Amino acid sequence: MAGTQQKSVNSRRQILFASMIGTTIEFFDFYIYATAAVLVFPRLFFPASDPSSSTLASLATFGIAFIARPIGSALFGHFGDRIGRKRTLVLALLTMGLATFMIGVLPTYRSIGIASPLILALCRFGQGIGLGGEWGGAVLLAAENAPPKKRALYGIFPQLGAPIGFLISGTTFLLLSRWLTEEQFFNFGWRLPFLASAVLVILGLYVRLTIAETPVFQASIERGETVAVPMSTVFRRYLGPLVASVFVCLATFVLFYLMTVFALSWGTSVLHYSRSSFLLIQLLGVLVFALTIPISSVLAEHGRRRVMFVVTALIAVFGLVLAPLFTAGIVGTTAMLCIGLALMGFTWGPLGTLVSELFPTPIRYTGSSLALSFAGILGASLAPYIATWLAKTYGLQYVGYYLTGSAILTFLGLLAIKETKDKDLTASLS
């Protein structure tokens, strides 16, 4: 009876949407904030006397989320491993959604002075806290509801949130730039994407409130396997898998942020593409990204490490041709973004499933969330800055070498783990 009820509640459609909506919001939030941090916040939320300092301060608020994410991973991971995936995912999504909405209604510096950037930083910190608990739980929602031989396939649902969120945000800013005057954009237009995210949050909350707890976690609770402090157990007994999984994620994060943040900045400033034309090229690459995610997940059902090894080697080679392609005109730039984001899809597809399978059920939420957060600090938050410094100091080719170096570290991480496709998710702590 209970098994039948569980199956009827958690339909495949519910699992798909409930796991995908959070990462969709996450990447939608990332791009609307990244765009606003460059175009809007320096002008509206910081003193206008020194534009350069205002821009740097605005970008600093962007980085706050990466500092907050490990805190969110530890916090939500703790409750996700103790009280359940469902309730924790609801809290994580609500935290993230409220912080994003608050940015959309925040008074400017002209209205409330220094309180404005301080509240902006606090909201960004809140976003980071929520995001720290989102991805790990979304992956578990998919993987722990999946049949044993379809975990990688189910695992594409949260991963597809990345290209979907990018497409929504990119399209939103393209439409705003065409429909509104500059005055209208700065008066109210920039707020619309932040306010519109509330619609996605409400949909996500509705679906997540109607699903049941994952059967894998329920079985673990019934066996009395809950640990008092999951993070302590991760660091004491699973430090090796944690470190290895951070390295496994590294090339994926570096590649993505080079193809999006760095490429957009370098392409529009140094290579003199217009912002709208470069966004269109990026959107084409993101479509390729979305298409390769399900392909990689099908392949990963026959072996996660095998797919990751091959794609990581290709990323290392791609790093060597990144600069020549990027400087070869619009055709070369389009090819670079499409190839890079295709490789991103192939590595991103099985990544969440692979990382989650490295940890046992009682600490899986905490372990996988911490792995992503630490990899985000090393690979995501630093990549655009390192790449920009390398390109300006030594030349664009060193950005490619940086990517190749990150792929080598990921290769070492893959060597340090075992294949996980046949792992029993119901196995007890070792």
Tab-separated table of C-alpha atoms in Angstrom:
chain	number	residue	atom	x	y	z
A	1	MET	CA	0.000	0.000	0.000
A	2	ALA	CA	2.687	2.494	1.007
A	3	GLY	CA	4.811	1.644	-2.007
A	4	THR	CA	1.846	2.111	-4.326
A	5	GLN	CA	0.982	5.439	-2.725
A	6	GLN	CA	4.565	6.641	-3.043
A	7	LYS	CA	4.634	5.726	-6.707
A	8	SER	CA	1.319	7.455	-7.442
A	9	VAL	CA	2.388	10.661	-5.649
A	10	ASN	CA	5.863	10.998	-7.131
A	11	SER	CA	5.072	10.711	-10.808
A	12	ARG	CA	7.845	11.109	-13.336
A	13	ARG	CA	6.472	14.527	-14.300
A	14	GLN	CA	6.534	15.714	-10.681
A	15	ILE	CA	10.108	14.509	-10.200
A	16	LEU	CA	11.193	16.207	-13.424
A	17	PHE	CA	9.652	19.555	-12.614
A	18	ALA	CA	10.381	19.595	-8.880
A	19	SER	CA	14.079	18.841	-9.416
A	20	MET	CA	14.503	21.125	-12.432
A	21	ILE	CA	12.727	24.265	-11.220
A	22	GLY	CA	15.302	25.134	-8.553
A	23	THR	CA	18.333	24.987	-10.835
A	24	THR	CA	16.374	26.917	-13.466
A	25	ILE	CA	15.827	29.692	-10.923
A	26	GLU	CA	19.466	29.407	-9.804
A	27	PHE	CA	20.886	30.092	-13.263
A	28	PHE	CA	18.189	32.625	-14.105
A	29	ASP	CA	19.114	34.440	-10.905
A	30	PHE	CA	22.829	34.230	-11.683
A	31	TYR	CA	22.525	35.880	-15.077
A	32	ILE	CA	20.084	38.595	-14.148
A	33	TYR	CA	22.262	39.485	-11.150
A	34	ALA	CA	25.500	39.319	-13.169
A	35	THR	CA	24.031	41.606	-15.819
A	36	ALA	CA	22.613	44.024	-13.264
A	37	ALA	CA	25.896	44.051	-11.321
A	38	VAL	CA	27.606	45.451	-14.419
A	39	LEU	CA	24.878	47.637	-15.953
A	40	VAL	CA	22.601	48.745	-13.117
A	41	PHE	CA	23.881	48.404	-9.566
A	42	PRO	CA	26.981	50.657	-9.904
A	43	ARG	CA	24.755	53.481	-11.096
A	44	LEU	CA	21.793	53.022	-8.747
A	45	PHE	CA	23.076	51.438	-5.532
A	46	PHE	CA	26.482	53.029	-4.999
A	47	PRO	CA	27.815	56.618	-4.817
A	48	ALA	CA	28.093	58.166	-8.281
A	49	SER	CA	31.265	60.144	-7.477
A	50	ASP	CA	33.635	57.336	-8.523
A	51	PRO	CA	32.210	55.045	-11.266
A	52	SER	CA	35.195	52.667	-11.174
A	53	SER	CA	34.905	52.118	-7.432
A	54	SER	CA	31.153	51.685	-7.760
A	55	THR	CA	31.603	48.971	-10.380
A	56	LEU	CA	34.154	47.116	-8.254
A	57	ALA	CA	31.883	47.338	-5.216
A	58	SER	CA	28.958	46.048	-7.265
A	59	LEU	CA	30.981	43.080	-8.524
A	60	ALA	CA	32.035	42.382	-4.944
A	61	THR	CA	28.379	41.905	-3.981
A	62	PHE	CA	28.136	39.378	-6.827
A	63	GLY	CA	30.923	37.313	-5.233
A	64	ILE	CA	29.203	37.282	-1.832
A	65	ALA	CA	26.928	34.461	-2.976
A	66	PHE	CA	29.886	32.135	-3.512
A	67	ILE	CA	31.055	32.772	0.058
A	68	ALA	CA	27.556	32.100	1.371
A	69	ARG	CA	26.998	28.891	-0.599
A	70	PRO	CA	29.122	26.578	1.595
A	71	ILE	CA	27.249	27.932	4.618
A	72	GLY	CA	23.968	27.136	2.877
A	73	SER	CA	25.285	23.698	1.911
A	74	ALA	CA	26.165	22.897	5.519
A	75	LEU	CA	22.897	24.324	6.851
A	76	PHE	CA	20.449	22.813	4.375
A	77	GLY	CA	22.547	19.667	4.006
A	78	HIS	CA	22.246	19.115	7.752
A	79	PHE	CA	18.469	19.318	7.694
A	80	GLY	CA	18.202	17.516	4.347
A	81	ASP	CA	20.018	14.524	5.827
A	82	ARG	CA	18.067	14.662	9.084
A	83	ILE	CA	14.468	15.738	8.370
A	84	GLY	CA	14.232	14.915	4.652
A	85	ARG	CA	14.871	16.118	1.127
A	86	LYS	CA	11.366	17.446	0.453
A	87	ARG	CA	10.995	19.901	3.352
A	88	THR	CA	14.570	21.121	3.015
A	89	LEU	CA	14.178	21.805	-0.708
A	90	VAL	CA	11.048	23.830	0.012
A	91	LEU	CA	12.971	25.952	2.540
A	92	ALA	CA	15.954	26.388	0.198
A	93	LEU	CA	13.755	27.517	-2.687
A	94	LEU	CA	11.791	29.876	-0.437
A	95	THR	CA	15.007	31.436	0.910
A	96	MET	CA	16.387	31.948	-2.584
A	97	GLY	CA	13.102	33.295	-3.954
A	98	LEU	CA	12.524	35.819	-1.172
A	99	ALA	CA	16.057	37.205	-1.468
A	100	THR	CA	15.728	37.608	-5.247
A	101	PHE	CA	12.315	39.283	-4.962
A	102	MET	CA	13.638	41.698	-2.330
A	103	ILE	CA	16.318	42.899	-4.760
A	104	GLY	CA	13.557	43.766	-7.208
A	105	VAL	CA	11.855	46.103	-4.722
A	106	LEU	CA	14.978	47.498	-3.039
A	107	PRO	CA	15.167	51.330	-2.827
A	108	THR	CA	18.192	52.904	-4.511
A	109	TYR	CA	21.118	54.825	-3.016
A	110	ARG	CA	19.414	58.099	-3.822
A	111	SER	CA	16.443	57.088	-1.660
A	112	ILE	CA	18.034	55.555	1.444
A	113	GLY	CA	21.764	56.185	1.084
A	114	ILE	CA	24.358	53.712	2.366
A	115	ALA	CA	21.630	51.360	3.591
A	116	SER	CA	20.873	50.495	-0.036
A	117	PRO	CA	24.138	48.685	-0.938
A	118	LEU	CA	24.208	47.073	2.520
A	119	ILE	CA	20.743	45.580	2.041
A	120	LEU	CA	21.721	44.561	-1.505
A	121	ALA	CA	24.720	42.660	-0.105
A	122	LEU	CA	22.476	41.041	2.521
A	123	CYS	CA	20.008	39.923	-0.167
A	124	ARG	CA	22.856	38.494	-2.235
A	125	PHE	CA	24.071	36.620	0.848
A	126	GLY	CA	20.549	35.229	1.268
A	127	GLN	CA	20.565	34.076	-2.354
A	128	GLY	CA	23.854	32.277	-1.752
A	129	ILE	CA	22.492	30.550	1.358
A	130	GLY	CA	19.479	29.286	-0.575
A	131	LEU	CA	21.518	28.259	-3.590
A	132	GLY	CA	23.905	26.302	-1.372
A	133	GLY	CA	21.090	23.959	-0.424
A	134	GLU	CA	19.328	23.832	-3.779
A	135	TRP	CA	21.450	21.892	-6.254
A	136	GLY	CA	22.441	18.977	-4.021
A	137	GLY	CA	18.878	18.406	-2.919
A	138	ALA	CA	17.486	18.732	-6.450
A	139	VAL	CA	19.879	16.059	-7.714
A	140	LEU	CA	18.930	13.753	-4.848
A	141	LEU	CA	15.242	14.272	-5.540
A	142	ALA	CA	15.836	12.936	-9.053
A	143	ALA	CA	18.409	10.214	-8.288
A	144	GLU	CA	16.691	8.806	-5.187
A	145	ASN	CA	13.371	8.507	-7.030
A	146	ALA	CA	14.929	6.883	-10.100
A	147	PRO	CA	15.008	3.180	-10.963
A	148	PRO	CA	18.532	1.767	-10.344
A	149	LYS	CA	19.457	1.625	-14.041
A	150	LYS	CA	18.067	5.077	-14.860
A	151	ARG	CA	19.698	7.315	-12.263
A	152	ALA	CA	21.843	9.189	-14.806
A	153	LEU	CA	18.816	9.675	-17.051
A	154	TYR	CA	16.697	11.049	-14.206
A	155	GLY	CA	19.700	13.120	-13.155
A	156	ILE	CA	19.424	15.289	-16.283
A	157	PHE	CA	16.315	16.985	-14.889
A	158	PRO	CA	18.092	19.309	-12.439
A	159	GLN	CA	20.985	19.709	-14.897
A	160	LEU	CA	18.649	21.008	-17.615
A	161	GLY	CA	17.834	23.921	-15.331
A	162	ALA	CA	21.179	25.489	-16.299
A	163	PRO	CA	20.494	26.042	-20.025
A	164	ILE	CA	16.810	26.779	-19.410
A	165	GLY	CA	17.649	29.461	-16.837
A	166	PHE	CA	20.265	30.938	-19.180
A	167	LEU	CA	17.836	31.017	-22.109
A	168	ILE	CA	15.112	32.710	-20.053
A	169	SER	CA	17.456	35.338	-18.619
A	170	GLY	CA	19.234	36.045	-21.899
A	171	THR	CA	15.948	36.376	-23.763
A	172	THR	CA	14.536	38.605	-21.021
A	173	PHE	CA	17.370	41.127	-21.235
A	174	LEU	CA	17.345	41.082	-25.027
A	175	LEU	CA	13.638	41.931	-25.024
A	176	LEU	CA	14.039	44.621	-22.364
A	177	SER	CA	16.862	46.256	-24.319
A	178	ARG	CA	14.674	46.409	-27.432
A	179	TRP	CA	11.358	47.384	-25.858
A	180	LEU	CA	12.474	49.998	-23.312
A	181	THR	CA	14.395	53.207	-23.567
A	182	GLU	CA	17.510	53.587	-21.428
A	183	GLU	CA	15.595	55.836	-19.024
A	184	GLN	CA	12.762	53.303	-18.693
A	185	PHE	CA	15.250	50.477	-18.171
A	186	PHE	CA	16.966	52.247	-15.277
A	187	ASN	CA	13.715	53.540	-13.796
A	188	PHE	CA	11.894	50.211	-13.599
A	189	GLY	CA	12.854	47.796	-16.387
A	190	TRP	CA	15.807	46.200	-14.587
A	191	ARG	CA	13.504	45.250	-11.691
A	192	LEU	CA	11.175	43.155	-13.849
A	193	PRO	CA	13.362	40.004	-14.095
A	194	PHE	CA	13.870	39.954	-10.315
A	195	LEU	CA	10.154	40.328	-9.689
A	196	ALA	CA	9.272	37.792	-12.393
A	197	SER	CA	11.389	35.154	-10.655
A	198	ALA	CA	8.629	35.015	-8.030
A	199	VAL	CA	6.435	33.232	-10.594
A	200	LEU	CA	8.998	30.454	-10.980
A	201	VAL	CA	9.397	30.217	-7.204
A	202	ILE	CA	5.642	29.895	-6.639
A	203	LEU	CA	5.428	27.145	-9.262
A	204	GLY	CA	8.385	25.349	-7.709
A	205	LEU	CA	6.964	25.594	-4.204
A	206	TYR	CA	3.598	24.251	-5.347
A	207	VAL	CA	5.156	21.175	-6.965
A	208	ARG	CA	7.590	20.511	-4.118
A	209	LEU	CA	4.843	20.734	-1.513
A	210	THR	CA	2.823	18.061	-3.332
A	211	ILE	CA	5.560	15.431	-3.670
A	212	ALA	CA	6.418	12.711	-1.167
A	213	GLU	CA	9.798	12.061	0.427
A	214	THR	CA	12.252	10.018	-1.644
A	215	PRO	CA	11.948	6.262	-1.009
A	216	VAL	CA	15.723	5.919	-0.503
A	217	PHE	CA	15.700	8.462	2.337
A	218	GLN	CA	12.563	6.947	3.871
A	219	ALA	CA	14.218	3.535	3.954
A	220	SER	CA	17.318	5.014	5.583
A	221	ILE	CA	15.196	6.663	8.299
A	222	GLU	CA	13.385	3.382	8.956
A	223	ARG	CA	16.748	1.667	9.464
A	224	GLY	CA	17.685	4.328	12.033
A	225	GLU	CA	20.728	5.594	10.090
A	226	THR	CA	20.360	9.313	10.798
A	227	VAL	CA	23.607	10.865	12.030
A	228	ALA	CA	23.740	13.720	14.544
A	229	VAL	CA	25.996	16.069	12.571
A	230	PRO	CA	26.225	15.068	8.864
A	231	MET	CA	28.952	17.601	8.037
A	232	SER	CA	31.180	16.210	10.777
A	233	THR	CA	30.732	12.705	9.377
A	234	VAL	CA	31.579	13.928	5.867
A	235	PHE	CA	34.856	15.484	6.999
A	236	ARG	CA	35.841	12.660	9.332
A	237	ARG	CA	34.962	9.632	7.229
A	238	TYR	CA	34.416	10.838	3.650
A	239	LEU	CA	37.027	13.552	3.225
A	240	GLY	CA	38.642	11.640	0.346
A	241	PRO	CA	35.447	11.434	-1.754
A	242	LEU	CA	34.689	15.082	-0.917
A	243	VAL	CA	38.065	16.334	-2.145
A	244	ALA	CA	37.947	14.073	-5.197
A	245	SER	CA	34.448	15.260	-6.115
A	246	VAL	CA	35.553	18.908	-5.882
A	247	PHE	CA	38.283	18.179	-8.439
A	248	VAL	CA	35.833	16.172	-10.570
A	249	CYS	CA	33.606	19.279	-10.779
A	250	LEU	CA	36.424	21.760	-11.376
A	251	ALA	CA	36.810	21.674	-15.180
A	252	THR	CA	33.041	21.840	-15.622
A	253	PHE	CA	32.791	25.046	-13.606
A	254	VAL	CA	35.816	26.697	-15.198
A	255	LEU	CA	34.568	25.844	-18.696
A	256	PHE	CA	31.068	27.186	-18.063
A	257	TYR	CA	32.180	30.501	-16.587
A	258	LEU	CA	34.763	31.016	-19.323
A	259	MET	CA	32.135	30.423	-22.007
A	260	THR	CA	29.619	32.753	-20.360
A	261	VAL	CA	30.985	35.477	-18.063
A	262	PHE	CA	34.537	35.818	-19.400
A	263	ALA	CA	33.572	35.358	-23.054
A	264	LEU	CA	30.823	37.982	-22.787
A	265	SER	CA	33.140	40.470	-21.096
A	266	TRP	CA	36.099	39.922	-23.451
A	267	GLY	CA	33.943	39.694	-26.560
A	268	THR	CA	32.088	42.963	-25.929
A	269	SER	CA	35.065	44.956	-24.637
A	270	VAL	CA	38.243	43.794	-26.401
A	271	LEU	CA	36.775	42.179	-29.520
A	272	HIS	CA	34.104	44.909	-29.852
A	273	TYR	CA	31.018	42.749	-30.396
A	274	SER	CA	27.786	44.490	-29.490
A	275	ARG	CA	26.165	43.099	-26.367
A	276	SER	CA	23.013	42.023	-28.210
A	277	SER	CA	24.885	40.224	-30.985
A	278	PHE	CA	27.144	38.392	-28.540
A	279	LEU	CA	24.157	37.380	-26.404
A	280	LEU	CA	22.543	35.902	-29.499
A	281	ILE	CA	25.685	33.867	-30.227
A	282	GLN	CA	25.744	32.692	-26.616
A	283	LEU	CA	22.092	31.685	-26.774
A	284	LEU	CA	22.901	29.535	-29.800
A	285	GLY	CA	25.671	27.877	-27.810
A	286	VAL	CA	23.306	27.332	-24.889
A	287	LEU	CA	20.874	25.512	-27.182
A	288	VAL	CA	23.717	23.134	-28.050
A	289	PHE	CA	24.452	22.865	-24.327
A	290	ALA	CA	20.843	21.820	-23.681
A	291	LEU	CA	20.913	19.209	-26.454
A	292	THR	CA	24.081	17.473	-25.278
A	293	ILE	CA	22.939	17.041	-21.647
A	294	PRO	CA	20.466	14.197	-22.351
A	295	ILE	CA	22.896	12.554	-24.798
A	296	SER	CA	25.626	12.441	-22.158
A	297	SER	CA	23.228	11.062	-19.560
A	298	VAL	CA	22.216	8.181	-21.837
A	299	LEU	CA	25.888	7.388	-22.392
A	300	ALA	CA	26.564	7.664	-18.661
A	301	GLU	CA	24.137	4.849	-17.900
A	302	HIS	CA	26.913	2.576	-19.220
A	303	GLY	CA	29.539	4.210	-17.019
A	304	ARG	CA	29.861	7.669	-15.444
A	305	ARG	CA	33.667	7.741	-15.268
A	306	ARG	CA	34.084	6.611	-18.860
A	307	VAL	CA	32.055	9.529	-20.181
A	308	MET	CA	33.743	11.993	-17.835
A	309	PHE	CA	37.225	10.772	-18.771
A	310	VAL	CA	36.583	11.215	-22.493
A	311	VAL	CA	34.931	14.620	-22.162
A	312	THR	CA	37.608	15.885	-19.764
A	313	ALA	CA	40.296	14.925	-22.281
A	314	LEU	CA	38.393	16.803	-24.987
A	315	ILE	CA	38.112	19.855	-22.711
A	316	ALA	CA	41.883	19.782	-22.242
A	317	VAL	CA	42.372	19.767	-26.036
A	318	PHE	CA	39.735	22.483	-26.480
A	319	GLY	CA	41.734	24.731	-24.159
A	320	LEU	CA	44.595	24.662	-26.660
A	321	VAL	CA	42.425	25.972	-29.522
A	322	LEU	CA	40.226	28.352	-27.525
A	323	ALA	CA	42.218	31.506	-28.296
A	324	PRO	CA	42.650	30.925	-32.068
A	325	LEU	CA	38.919	30.275	-32.426
A	326	PHE	CA	37.881	33.252	-30.298
A	327	THR	CA	39.951	35.646	-32.411
A	328	ALA	CA	38.880	34.207	-35.794
A	329	GLY	CA	35.909	36.501	-36.353
A	330	ILE	CA	32.245	35.800	-35.806
A	331	VAL	CA	32.457	32.310	-37.315
A	332	GLY	CA	35.331	31.363	-35.038
A	333	THR	CA	33.652	32.880	-31.985
A	334	THR	CA	30.416	31.039	-32.733
A	335	ALA	CA	32.333	27.788	-33.179
A	336	MET	CA	34.203	28.342	-29.913
A	337	LEU	CA	31.030	28.933	-27.921
A	338	CYS	CA	29.152	26.034	-29.524
A	339	ILE	CA	32.030	23.581	-29.034
A	340	GLY	CA	32.729	24.780	-25.507
A	341	LEU	CA	29.099	24.650	-24.420
A	342	ALA	CA	28.614	21.282	-26.142
A	343	LEU	CA	31.462	19.910	-24.043
A	344	MET	CA	29.849	21.599	-21.057
A	345	GLY	CA	26.651	19.659	-21.705
A	346	PHE	CA	28.503	16.371	-21.991
A	347	THR	CA	30.273	16.867	-18.653
A	348	TRP	CA	27.356	18.578	-16.865
A	349	GLY	CA	24.813	15.854	-17.677
A	350	PRO	CA	26.220	13.021	-15.510
A	351	LEU	CA	28.046	15.232	-12.994
A	352	GLY	CA	25.280	15.608	-10.414
A	353	THR	CA	24.448	11.915	-10.423
A	354	LEU	CA	28.114	10.930	-10.153
A	355	VAL	CA	28.817	13.244	-7.213
A	356	SER	CA	25.676	12.217	-5.322
A	357	GLU	CA	26.552	8.528	-5.724
A	358	LEU	CA	29.879	9.052	-3.943
A	359	PHE	CA	28.144	9.543	-0.567
A	360	PRO	CA	25.817	7.259	1.429
A	361	THR	CA	22.225	8.286	2.084
A	362	PRO	CA	22.608	9.642	5.662
A	363	ILE	CA	25.165	12.260	4.518
A	364	ARG	CA	24.440	12.460	0.771
A	365	TYR	CA	22.716	15.852	0.847
A	366	THR	CA	25.541	17.427	2.859
A	367	GLY	CA	28.383	15.756	0.954
A	368	SER	CA	27.175	16.506	-2.558
A	369	SER	CA	26.149	20.083	-1.679
A	370	LEU	CA	29.520	20.846	-0.089
A	371	ALA	CA	31.333	19.391	-3.114
A	372	LEU	CA	29.454	21.684	-5.467
A	373	SER	CA	29.945	24.740	-3.256
A	374	PHE	CA	33.689	24.260	-2.845
A	375	ALA	CA	34.063	23.604	-6.571
A	376	GLY	CA	32.052	26.775	-7.169
A	377	ILE	CA	34.484	28.821	-5.087
A	378	LEU	CA	37.538	27.377	-6.867
A	379	GLY	CA	36.144	27.129	-10.370
A	380	ALA	CA	33.176	29.497	-10.691
A	381	SER	CA	33.899	32.547	-8.550
A	382	LEU	CA	37.565	32.795	-9.547
A	383	ALA	CA	37.433	31.772	-13.216
A	384	PRO	CA	36.351	35.103	-14.793
A	385	TYR	CA	38.902	37.078	-12.771
A	386	ILE	CA	41.770	34.650	-13.361
A	387	ALA	CA	40.951	34.458	-17.068
A	388	THR	CA	40.768	38.251	-17.426
A	389	TRP	CA	44.083	38.707	-15.604
A	390	LEU	CA	45.785	36.006	-17.701
A	391	ALA	CA	44.457	37.435	-20.971
A	392	LYS	CA	45.554	40.995	-20.152
A	393	THR	CA	48.912	39.994	-18.682
A	394	TYR	CA	50.091	37.118	-20.876
A	395	GLY	CA	47.633	36.858	-23.754
A	396	LEU	CA	44.380	35.090	-24.574
A	397	GLN	CA	46.099	31.752	-25.174
A	398	TYR	CA	46.841	31.498	-21.441
A	399	VAL	CA	43.119	31.428	-20.748
A	400	GLY	CA	43.063	28.238	-22.781
A	401	TYR	CA	46.019	26.871	-20.824
A	402	TYR	CA	44.118	27.656	-17.629
A	403	LEU	CA	41.197	25.563	-18.880
A	404	THR	CA	43.535	22.740	-19.880
A	405	GLY	CA	45.118	22.840	-16.421
A	406	SER	CA	41.727	22.576	-14.741
A	407	ALA	CA	40.905	19.580	-16.952
A	408	ILE	CA	44.098	17.851	-15.786
A	409	LEU	CA	43.023	18.354	-12.154
A	410	THR	CA	39.595	16.936	-12.981
A	411	PHE	CA	41.283	13.953	-14.626
A	412	LEU	CA	43.180	13.324	-11.381
A	413	GLY	CA	39.933	13.578	-9.433
A	414	LEU	CA	38.338	10.954	-11.671
A	415	LEU	CA	41.306	8.650	-11.122
A	416	ALA	CA	40.739	8.924	-7.367
A	417	ILE	CA	37.170	7.580	-7.461
A	418	LYS	CA	35.568	4.313	-8.508
A	419	GLU	CA	32.751	3.766	-10.977
A	420	THR	CA	29.382	4.456	-9.323
A	421	LYS	CA	26.779	3.325	-11.863
A	422	ASP	CA	26.080	0.053	-10.021
A	423	LYS	CA	26.293	1.508	-6.522
A	424	ASP	CA	23.412	0.666	-4.207
A	425	LEU	CA	22.026	3.969	-2.918
A	426	THR	CA	20.434	2.158	0.020
A	427	ALA	CA	23.794	0.926	1.324
A	428	SER	CA	24.614	1.892	4.923
A	429	LEU	CA	27.471	4.075	6.121
A	430	SER	CA	30.782	2.243	5.742
